[in-house]
Amino acid sequence: MWPPGARAALLLLGCLVWGATAQPGAGLHEVSIGTFTELTLDPTSPTEILLQNIPSNVSFILFQVHTQFQNVTLSLSKIPNRNNSDTGSDTGLLTVLHSEQTLCTWYLESSYPDEILASVVNIPYTERDPVPGACNLEFDLDIYPNLHLEYNLYETTITFAPANLGYARDASPPACDVTTGQTSRWRLQYDIYQYFLPENNLNSSTLLAHLQKMYMVEQVIANGFKLATLESSDPPLASFSSIPGQGVIYTVIVRDPLLNTSAAYVPAHTYACNFTAKMDNCYTLGKSSTKVFFTFCAVIGLFICFFGHRYLKTELFFMGFTITGFLMFILLSRVTLLEYDTRLYLTAVTGVFGGLLLVAFWWRCGCVRVCILFVGLVFGFLVASIIFFTPIGEYGVFRNNLVFWLTFCCFMMVSSVLLIIPKHLNILSCAMVGSYSVVLAIDSYLYTSLSYITLNILKRALNNEFNTAYTSVPFQRNDFIIIALWVVLIMAAITTQVLRERGRPSFPPSPYLIWKRDRERRKTNVLDPSHHMPPLKERMLLRLAKFRDMFRRPQPIGEITPLLL
């Protein structure tokens, strides 16, 4: 028989040995307040999270869990139900503490077949802090502190439940919609923040590391970019331009201006793409048809950039191709349900037809100013797009589609003022438009935010709801390199064409007008050798007769006898 004391000692030793050899992703994990903890979730068993020694001045605990794309179920009990659990890759639960309560427990589980790398953190709030999502009327939980995120090809939208004023432990929460004065939750304000992850980086550890900069109020203000402030009377949602393949973290801070306190919702992230799709997933973005199309445009655009003014027909073809192709793509996208590759093919065919039509107009009419007007419109479109790509485009007045498009067209038409010197306008247009086509080709292989200069305008033309979206994009190392390359191309192209065209006529004459002038000269000038040439019809018949003679066998001419003297 073992003595009672020895039996207890052996039992304690066994527990310690089991705890030291237990797997890190399963079983019980104890966490500290306000500290990020990375753990591996085991799909075979739920993970229990324990928080102890909660200070008495804390009234609420916001516990949150983050993964890259795998859904995790977070609950307050071992058996989750709709009223005490939530599922997602960025999800959290707000626990209202009772008197004398010093510990909390949460449970994590996942249906994903493999182990999942996740980060968990808990944030304490006092009775003076606002309670995120406490006036929820839309989602299942009574208190919903999460951001509901949805995205499509055009925009990403976050929706959140309104917050309420803070209250002490075991006290009744303030009513949400009884009054609208300064003593109610209607005095609260909501700040929308955005944070961009490193470009071309889909690493889960990178995401979890950067999430640590966006989970507490002080860190969000220091690292995030504030986009807007919403009042309690505004709809609790915000839209942003989708950037497929680019990681973005969104969060909302609710502020109480009377008590000068604040609290942060659970941050949400997106790459605007699907990690698990078999085709067109986050790792295989960029269709082959897009790469071929923009590579072709870049080759011609680079030629136009340095030689466009000298080879006017090639330039006019490229500008006509751009105008008609752009308009046809918008038309096909708005009125048809064709696949993307089909629309791109029809866009290319229509662009070729439009380019040939503009060249034919110049060849037949010789009206240079009208042709340069189309060139100036393409240049003006690019200039207007650059202007609205700056923070000017985020002004609230441009949320109105009528104001936006009228202003945009005015910026486009400003280029017409430069028609006083069409030669300089043409050289500048060739340099700007041609070099930007190279930037678009680079984007089809390597992501760059500069493609959204024109892509945001295209999105607004295709989607009627895009006017409410914030169109900010990241500017990181690749973007600054490509900006430098773009500027160098523009300056080199302008310098090259100005030096080459110095002393030359502004524009070459129309071939049709040259032919017409020569024909009139032949009619009136009898000393011109070409005046004695037979008519075109006779010349064509003569050449046809010579061509037929090439296929005839020579006829015998009979016996030839020498001449006798």
Short mmCIF file of N, CA and C in Angstrom, two decimals, residues 211-266:
data_model
loop_
_atom_site.label_atom_id
_atom_site.label_comp_id
_atom_site.label_asym_id
_atom_site.label_seq_id
_atom_site.Cartn_x
_atom_site.Cartn_y
_atom_site.Cartn_z
N LEU A 211 -1.24 41.89 -38.05
CA LEU A 211 -2.48 42.05 -37.29
C LEU A 211 -2.21 42.57 -35.88
N GLN A 212 -1.01 42.32 -35.37
CA GLN A 212 -0.67 42.81 -34.04
C GLN A 212 -0.57 44.33 -34.00
N LYS A 213 -0.54 44.98 -35.17
CA LYS A 213 -0.51 46.44 -35.22
C LYS A 213 -1.90 47.05 -35.32
N MET A 214 -2.95 46.21 -35.36
CA MET A 214 -4.27 46.75 -35.65
C MET A 214 -5.36 46.19 -34.74
N TYR A 215 -5.02 45.80 -33.51
CA TYR A 215 -6.06 45.22 -32.67
C TYR A 215 -6.41 46.09 -31.47
N MET A 216 -5.55 47.02 -31.08
CA MET A 216 -5.84 47.93 -29.98
C MET A 216 -5.93 49.36 -30.50
N VAL A 217 -6.65 50.19 -29.78
CA VAL A 217 -6.94 51.55 -30.24
C VAL A 217 -5.66 52.32 -30.52
N GLU A 218 -4.72 52.32 -29.58
CA GLU A 218 -3.50 53.10 -29.75
C GLU A 218 -2.70 52.64 -30.96
N GLN A 219 -2.64 51.32 -31.17
CA GLN A 219 -1.88 50.80 -32.30
C GLN A 219 -2.57 51.10 -33.63
N VAL A 220 -3.89 51.04 -33.65
CA VAL A 220 -4.62 51.36 -34.88
C VAL A 220 -4.38 52.80 -35.29
N ILE A 221 -4.44 53.72 -34.33
CA ILE A 221 -4.23 55.14 -34.64
C ILE A 221 -2.81 55.38 -35.12
N ALA A 222 -1.84 54.65 -34.55
CA ALA A 222 -0.44 54.86 -34.91
C ALA A 222 -0.08 54.25 -36.26
N ASN A 223 -0.69 53.11 -36.63
CA ASN A 223 -0.27 52.38 -37.83
C ASN A 223 -1.27 52.44 -38.97
N GLY A 224 -2.55 52.60 -38.67
CA GLY A 224 -3.57 52.56 -39.71
C GLY A 224 -3.74 53.91 -40.40
N PHE A 225 -4.45 53.86 -41.53
CA PHE A 225 -4.76 55.07 -42.29
C PHE A 225 -6.25 55.35 -42.14
N LYS A 226 -6.58 56.49 -41.55
CA LYS A 226 -7.98 56.84 -41.30
C LYS A 226 -8.64 57.31 -42.59
N LEU A 227 -9.73 56.67 -42.96
CA LEU A 227 -10.43 57.00 -44.20
C LEU A 227 -11.63 57.90 -43.98
N ALA A 228 -12.38 57.67 -42.92
CA ALA A 228 -13.61 58.44 -42.73
C ALA A 228 -14.06 58.34 -41.28
N THR A 229 -14.95 59.23 -40.90
CA THR A 229 -15.60 59.21 -39.60
C THR A 229 -17.11 59.19 -39.82
N LEU A 230 -17.78 58.20 -39.24
CA LEU A 230 -19.23 58.08 -39.37
C LEU A 230 -19.90 58.49 -38.08
N GLU A 231 -21.02 59.17 -38.20
CA GLU A 231 -21.84 59.49 -37.04
C GLU A 231 -22.80 58.33 -36.78
N SER A 232 -23.41 58.33 -35.61
CA SER A 232 -24.33 57.25 -35.27
C SER A 232 -25.56 57.24 -36.16
N SER A 233 -25.87 58.37 -36.77
CA SER A 233 -27.02 58.44 -37.67
C SER A 233 -26.71 57.92 -39.07
N ASP A 234 -25.42 57.72 -39.38
CA ASP A 234 -25.04 57.20 -40.69
C ASP A 234 -25.19 55.69 -40.73
N PRO A 235 -25.39 55.11 -41.93
CA PRO A 235 -25.44 53.65 -42.03
C PRO A 235 -24.11 53.04 -41.58
N PRO A 236 -24.14 51.98 -40.79
CA PRO A 236 -22.89 51.39 -40.28
C PRO A 236 -22.20 50.48 -41.30
N LEU A 237 -21.72 51.08 -42.36
CA LEU A 237 -21.02 50.30 -43.39
C LEU A 237 -20.07 51.23 -44.14
N ALA A 238 -19.11 50.62 -44.83
CA ALA A 238 -18.15 51.36 -45.66
C ALA A 238 -17.72 50.46 -46.80
N SER A 239 -17.47 51.06 -47.97
CA SER A 239 -17.06 50.32 -49.17
C SER A 239 -15.68 50.79 -49.61
N PHE A 240 -14.93 49.86 -50.18
CA PHE A 240 -13.57 50.14 -50.63
C PHE A 240 -13.36 49.46 -51.98
N SER A 241 -12.46 49.98 -52.74
CA SER A 241 -12.12 49.36 -54.02
C SER A 241 -11.39 48.04 -53.77
N SER A 242 -11.85 46.97 -54.42
CA SER A 242 -11.20 45.67 -54.27
C SER A 242 -9.86 45.65 -55.00
N ILE A 243 -8.86 45.06 -54.36
CA ILE A 243 -7.52 44.92 -54.95
C ILE A 243 -7.15 43.45 -54.87
N PRO A 244 -7.50 42.63 -55.87
CA PRO A 244 -7.22 41.19 -55.79
C PRO A 244 -5.74 40.91 -55.60
N GLY A 245 -5.44 40.04 -54.64
CA GLY A 245 -4.06 39.66 -54.35
C GLY A 245 -3.34 40.55 -53.36
N GLN A 246 -3.93 41.68 -53.00
CA GLN A 246 -3.32 42.60 -52.06
C GLN A 246 -4.00 42.46 -50.70
N GLY A 247 -3.24 42.10 -49.68
CA GLY A 247 -3.80 41.97 -48.34
C GLY A 247 -4.10 43.31 -47.72
N VAL A 248 -5.30 43.44 -47.15
CA VAL A 248 -5.75 44.68 -46.51
C VAL A 248 -6.43 44.34 -45.20
N ILE A 249 -6.13 45.10 -44.15
CA ILE A 249 -6.77 44.95 -42.84
C ILE A 249 -7.66 46.16 -42.61
N TYR A 250 -8.90 45.90 -42.23
CA TYR A 250 -9.86 46.97 -41.91
C TYR A 250 -10.24 46.86 -40.44
N THR A 251 -10.47 47.99 -39.83
CA THR A 251 -10.99 48.00 -38.47
C THR A 251 -11.75 49.30 -38.22
N VAL A 252 -12.55 49.27 -37.17
CA VAL A 252 -13.38 50.42 -36.79
C VAL A 252 -13.12 50.74 -35.33
N ILE A 253 -12.92 52.01 -35.03
CA ILE A 253 -12.79 52.48 -33.65
C ILE A 253 -14.02 53.31 -33.31
N VAL A 254 -14.70 52.92 -32.24
CA VAL A 254 -15.85 53.68 -31.77
C VAL A 254 -15.38 54.59 -30.64
N ARG A 255 -15.76 55.88 -30.75
CA ARG A 255 -15.30 56.88 -29.78
C ARG A 255 -16.49 57.49 -29.04
N ASP A 256 -16.27 57.74 -27.77
CA ASP A 256 -17.23 58.48 -26.95
C ASP A 256 -16.65 59.87 -26.73
N PRO A 257 -17.11 60.89 -27.48
CA PRO A 257 -16.51 62.23 -27.35
C PRO A 257 -16.77 62.89 -26.01
N LEU A 258 -17.81 62.46 -25.29
CA LEU A 258 -18.11 63.07 -24.01
C LEU A 258 -17.15 62.59 -22.92
N LEU A 259 -16.90 61.29 -22.88
CA LEU A 259 -16.00 60.71 -21.88
C LEU A 259 -14.57 60.59 -22.39
N ASN A 260 -14.35 60.87 -23.67
CA ASN A 260 -13.03 60.78 -24.28
C ASN A 260 -12.45 59.37 -24.14
N THR A 261 -13.28 58.38 -24.41
CA THR A 261 -12.86 56.99 -24.39
C THR A 261 -13.15 56.36 -25.75
N SER A 262 -12.59 55.18 -25.98
CA SER A 262 -12.77 54.53 -27.28
C SER A 262 -12.55 53.03 -27.14
N ALA A 263 -12.99 52.31 -28.15
CA ALA A 263 -12.81 50.86 -28.20
C ALA A 263 -12.71 50.45 -29.67
N ALA A 264 -12.07 49.33 -29.92
CA ALA A 264 -11.84 48.86 -31.29
C ALA A 264 -12.66 47.60 -31.54
N TYR A 265 -13.27 47.54 -32.73
CA TYR A 265 -13.92 46.32 -33.17
C TYR A 265 -12.84 45.28 -33.54
N VAL A 266 -13.28 44.06 -33.78
CA VAL A 266 -12.36 43.01 -34.21
C VAL A 266 -11.91 43.33 -35.64
#
